[in-house]
Each structure stands twice: as C-alpha cells, then as structure tokens.
Short mmCIF file of C-alpha atoms in Angstrom, two decimals:
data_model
loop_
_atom_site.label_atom_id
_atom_site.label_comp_id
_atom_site.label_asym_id
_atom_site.label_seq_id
_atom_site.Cartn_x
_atom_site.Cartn_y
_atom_site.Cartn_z
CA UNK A 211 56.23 73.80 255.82
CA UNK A 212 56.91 73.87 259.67
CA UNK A 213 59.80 75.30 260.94
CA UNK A 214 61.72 73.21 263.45
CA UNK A 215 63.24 76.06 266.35
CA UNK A 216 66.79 75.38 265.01
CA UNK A 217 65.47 75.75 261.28
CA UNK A 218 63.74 79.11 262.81
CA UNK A 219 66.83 80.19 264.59
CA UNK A 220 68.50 79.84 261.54
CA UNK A 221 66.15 81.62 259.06
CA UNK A 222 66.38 84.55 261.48
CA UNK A 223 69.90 84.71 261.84
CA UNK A 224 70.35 84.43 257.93
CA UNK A 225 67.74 87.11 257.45
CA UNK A 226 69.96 89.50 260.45
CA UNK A 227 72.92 88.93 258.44
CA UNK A 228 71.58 90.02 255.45
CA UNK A 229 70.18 93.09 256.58
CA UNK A 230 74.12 94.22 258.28
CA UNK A 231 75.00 93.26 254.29
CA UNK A 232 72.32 95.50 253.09
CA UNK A 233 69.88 92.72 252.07
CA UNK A 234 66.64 93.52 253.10
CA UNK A 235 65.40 91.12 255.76
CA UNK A 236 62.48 89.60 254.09
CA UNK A 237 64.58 88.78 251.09
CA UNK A 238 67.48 87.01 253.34
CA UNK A 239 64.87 85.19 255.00
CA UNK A 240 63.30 83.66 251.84
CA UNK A 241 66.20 82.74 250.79
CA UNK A 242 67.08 80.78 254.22
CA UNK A 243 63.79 78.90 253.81
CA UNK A 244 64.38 77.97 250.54
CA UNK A 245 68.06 76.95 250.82
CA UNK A 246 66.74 74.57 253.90
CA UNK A 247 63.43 73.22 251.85
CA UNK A 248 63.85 70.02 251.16
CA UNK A 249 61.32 71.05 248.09
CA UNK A 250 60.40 73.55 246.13
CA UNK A 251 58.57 75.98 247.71
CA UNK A 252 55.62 78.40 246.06
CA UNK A 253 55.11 82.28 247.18
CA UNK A 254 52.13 81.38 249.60
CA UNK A 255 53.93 78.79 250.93
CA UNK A 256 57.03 81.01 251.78
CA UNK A 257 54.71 83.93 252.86
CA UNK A 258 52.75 81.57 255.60
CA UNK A 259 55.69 79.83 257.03
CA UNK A 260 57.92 83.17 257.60
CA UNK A 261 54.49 85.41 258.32
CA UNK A 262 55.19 87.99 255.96
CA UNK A 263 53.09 89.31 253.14
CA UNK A 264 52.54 87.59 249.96
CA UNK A 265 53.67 90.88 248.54
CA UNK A 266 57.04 90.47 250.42
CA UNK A 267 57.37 87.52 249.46
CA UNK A 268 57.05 88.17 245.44
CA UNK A 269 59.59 91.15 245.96
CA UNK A 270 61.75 88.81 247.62
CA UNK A 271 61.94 86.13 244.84
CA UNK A 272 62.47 88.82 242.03
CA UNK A 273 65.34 89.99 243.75
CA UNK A 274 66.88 86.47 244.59
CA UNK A 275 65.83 85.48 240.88
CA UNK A 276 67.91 89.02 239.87
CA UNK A 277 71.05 87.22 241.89
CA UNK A 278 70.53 83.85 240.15
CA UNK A 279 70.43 82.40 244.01
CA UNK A 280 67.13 80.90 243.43
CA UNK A 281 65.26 79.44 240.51
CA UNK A 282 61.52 78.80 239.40
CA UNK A 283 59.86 75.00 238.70
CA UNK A 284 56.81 74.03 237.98
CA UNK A 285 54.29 70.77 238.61
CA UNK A 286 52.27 69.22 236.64
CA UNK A 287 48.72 69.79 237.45
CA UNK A 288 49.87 73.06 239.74
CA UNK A 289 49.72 76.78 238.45
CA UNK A 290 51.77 78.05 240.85
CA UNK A 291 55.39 78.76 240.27
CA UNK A 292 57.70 76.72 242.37
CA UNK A 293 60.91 78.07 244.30
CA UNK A 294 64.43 76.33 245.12
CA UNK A 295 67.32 77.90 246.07
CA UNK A 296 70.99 77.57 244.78
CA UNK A 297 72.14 74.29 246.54
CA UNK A 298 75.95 74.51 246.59
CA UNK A 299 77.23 77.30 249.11
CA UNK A 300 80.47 77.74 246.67
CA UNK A 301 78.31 78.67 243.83
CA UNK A 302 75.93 81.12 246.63
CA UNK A 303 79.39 82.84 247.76
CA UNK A 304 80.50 83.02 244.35
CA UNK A 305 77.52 84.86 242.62
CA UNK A 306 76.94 87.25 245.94
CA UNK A 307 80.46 88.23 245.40
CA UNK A 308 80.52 88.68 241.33
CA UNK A 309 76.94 90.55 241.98
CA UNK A 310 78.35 92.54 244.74
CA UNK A 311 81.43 93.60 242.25
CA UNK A 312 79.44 94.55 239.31
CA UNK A 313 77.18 96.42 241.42
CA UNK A 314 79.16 98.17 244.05
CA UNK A 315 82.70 97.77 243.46
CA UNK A 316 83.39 98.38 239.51
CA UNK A 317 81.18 101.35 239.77
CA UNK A 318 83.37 103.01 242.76
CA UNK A 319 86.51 101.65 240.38
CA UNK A 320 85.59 103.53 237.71
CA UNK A 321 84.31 106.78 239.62
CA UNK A 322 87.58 106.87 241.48
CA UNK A 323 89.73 106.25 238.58
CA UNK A 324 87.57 109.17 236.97
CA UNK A 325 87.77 111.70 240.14
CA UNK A 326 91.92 110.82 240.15
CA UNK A 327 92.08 111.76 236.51
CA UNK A 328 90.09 115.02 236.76
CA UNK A 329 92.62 116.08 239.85
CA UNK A 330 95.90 114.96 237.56
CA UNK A 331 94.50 117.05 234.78
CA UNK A 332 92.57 119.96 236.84
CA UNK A 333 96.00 121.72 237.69
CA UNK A 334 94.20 122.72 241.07
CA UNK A 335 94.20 119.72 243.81
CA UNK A 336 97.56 119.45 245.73
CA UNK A 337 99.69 117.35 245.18
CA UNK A 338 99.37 114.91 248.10
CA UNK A 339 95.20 114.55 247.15
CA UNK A 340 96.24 113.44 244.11
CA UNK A 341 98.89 111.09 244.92
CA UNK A 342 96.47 109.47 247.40
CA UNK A 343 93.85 108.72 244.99
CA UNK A 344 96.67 107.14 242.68
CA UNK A 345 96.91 104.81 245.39
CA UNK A 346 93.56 104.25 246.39
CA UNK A 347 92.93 103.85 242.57
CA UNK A 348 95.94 101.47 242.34
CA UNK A 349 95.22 99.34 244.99
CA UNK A 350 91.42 99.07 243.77
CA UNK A 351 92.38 97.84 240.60
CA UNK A 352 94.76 95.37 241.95
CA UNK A 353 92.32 93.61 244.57
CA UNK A 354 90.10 93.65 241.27
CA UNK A 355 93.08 92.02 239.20
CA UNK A 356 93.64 89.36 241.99
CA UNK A 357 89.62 88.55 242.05
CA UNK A 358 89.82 88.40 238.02
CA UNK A 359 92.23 85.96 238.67
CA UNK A 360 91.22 83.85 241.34
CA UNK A 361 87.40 83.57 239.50
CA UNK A 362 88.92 82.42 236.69
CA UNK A 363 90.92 79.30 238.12
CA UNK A 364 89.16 76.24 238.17
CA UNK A 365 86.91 75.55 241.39
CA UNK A 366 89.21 73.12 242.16
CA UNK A 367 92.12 75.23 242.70
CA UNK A 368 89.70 78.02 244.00
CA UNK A 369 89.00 75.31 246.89
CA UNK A 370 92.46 73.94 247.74
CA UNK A 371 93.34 77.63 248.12
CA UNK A 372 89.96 78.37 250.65
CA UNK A 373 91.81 74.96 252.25
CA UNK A 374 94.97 76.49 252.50
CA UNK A 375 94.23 79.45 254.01
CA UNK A 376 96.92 81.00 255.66
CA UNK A 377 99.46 78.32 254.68
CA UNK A 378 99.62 80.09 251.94
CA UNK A 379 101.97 82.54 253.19
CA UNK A 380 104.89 80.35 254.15
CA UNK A 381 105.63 80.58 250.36
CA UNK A 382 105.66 84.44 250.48
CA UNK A 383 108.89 86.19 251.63
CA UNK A 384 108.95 86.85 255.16
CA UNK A 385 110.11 90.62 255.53
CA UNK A 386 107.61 93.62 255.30
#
C-alpha cells in the first residue's frame, strides 16, 4: 500500500497521539493504517508500508486484537491472516474508553476505596487524610456511576448528547 503525504501525516500524528496516551507508537500507527486501508491488510504488508519490523508489527496486532479495535480475515487461496480495523469511530472511542476503565480506572477505584477504609479503621491517619480520600473515593465512584450510565443508554441518545454538548447545561440550575 502507498501512503499518500496526507495519509502519512496522518499515520504519524495518530501514532504521536498514542504514545502521549501511553500507546506505544508502533501499535498507534498500525492501527492508523488499518483504519485508512481501504482493505484488509496482512502483517508484511503493514510492516513494509510503515518501515517497522515484522516483529513490531505482530506485537502491534495482538495488542489491537486485545482492544477488539481490529479484527483478522482471511482469503481464499492466501495463508496469511488479513487485518481491518474497527470502522465506526463511536464504537473505537467507546471500547478505548471501557478498556481504559477496566484497566486503569476500576483498579485505582478499588485501591483507593481500600487505602480510605484501612485509614477509617487504622485509628492512626488524621482526620483531614481521611476525609479527603472519602472524597476522592466519592467522587471516583460517581464519575464511574455517570459512565455506567451513559454506556448503557442507547447510542442514539449517547449521540444526541455528544450533539448537545454544552447545551446541556441550560437545563441545570444556574447557581454554584
């Protein structure tokens, strides 16, 4: 596949992003090549076009595969697995975010709520350190209550809310 300098500028850019998120930048990039492929894509394929090593590349896929944000074909007559990524952005945002809760957030939920319990029953941390990590604890769980939420509405309402934005707010009360 030959990159076009707008389809290279974007590959890069995808694959700096990911690395600020913690996303290694091989794996961001394979996944910008395959979310612009027109077709499926297999490893050596991937590894010529972005220059990177076929091993690189087969780390890469595992981890996207781990993510569900890209999925394996095959063709007749063809050994090779094939590559394509996720399609619809909604569905990419939405399974970066549930993977980034189960693996970062819920874990730091839990270890918080477990710290805050040990200081309410250790008799030893003030007062103040405790009350603080009721509220970080508190607030935790409610941006995790509100996600629980949202995830479970239908996409439709998920979108008219994106849509809404801000709007949103003339319904709230306007002290604070």
């Amino acid at each position: 596949m030959e990159l076009t300098p707008a389809m290279q500028e974007f590959v890069l850019h995808w694959g700096e992003m990911g690395s600020r998120w913690g996303v290694n930048r091989s794996v961001a990039q394979v996944h910008a090549l395959l979310h612009l492929s027109p077709d499926p894509l297999h490893a050596e394929e991937i590894a010529e076009t972005l220059g990177i090593a076929r091993s690189n590349v087969s780390t890469a896929v595992r981890e996207l595969e781990g993510w569900g944000l890209i999925c394996v074909s095959r063709q007749l007559g063809d050994r090779r697995d094939h590559f394509t990524a996720e399609r619809d952005l909604f569905e990419v945002v939405r399974l970066v975010v549930e993977g980034r809760r189960n693996r970062e957030f819920l874990p730091t939920l839990r270890a918080v709520e477990g710290a805050r319990e040990l200081a309410e029953g250790d008799g030893k941390t003030p007062t103040e350190v405790v009350q603080r990590m009721r509220e970080t604890h508190e607030m935790m769980e409610m941006f995790d209550s509100w996600y629980a939420q949202v995830a479970r509405l239908p996409r439709s309402s998920q979108l008219k809310m994106l849509k809404l934005g801000a709007q949103l707010a003339r319904f709230l009360p306007k002290s604070e």
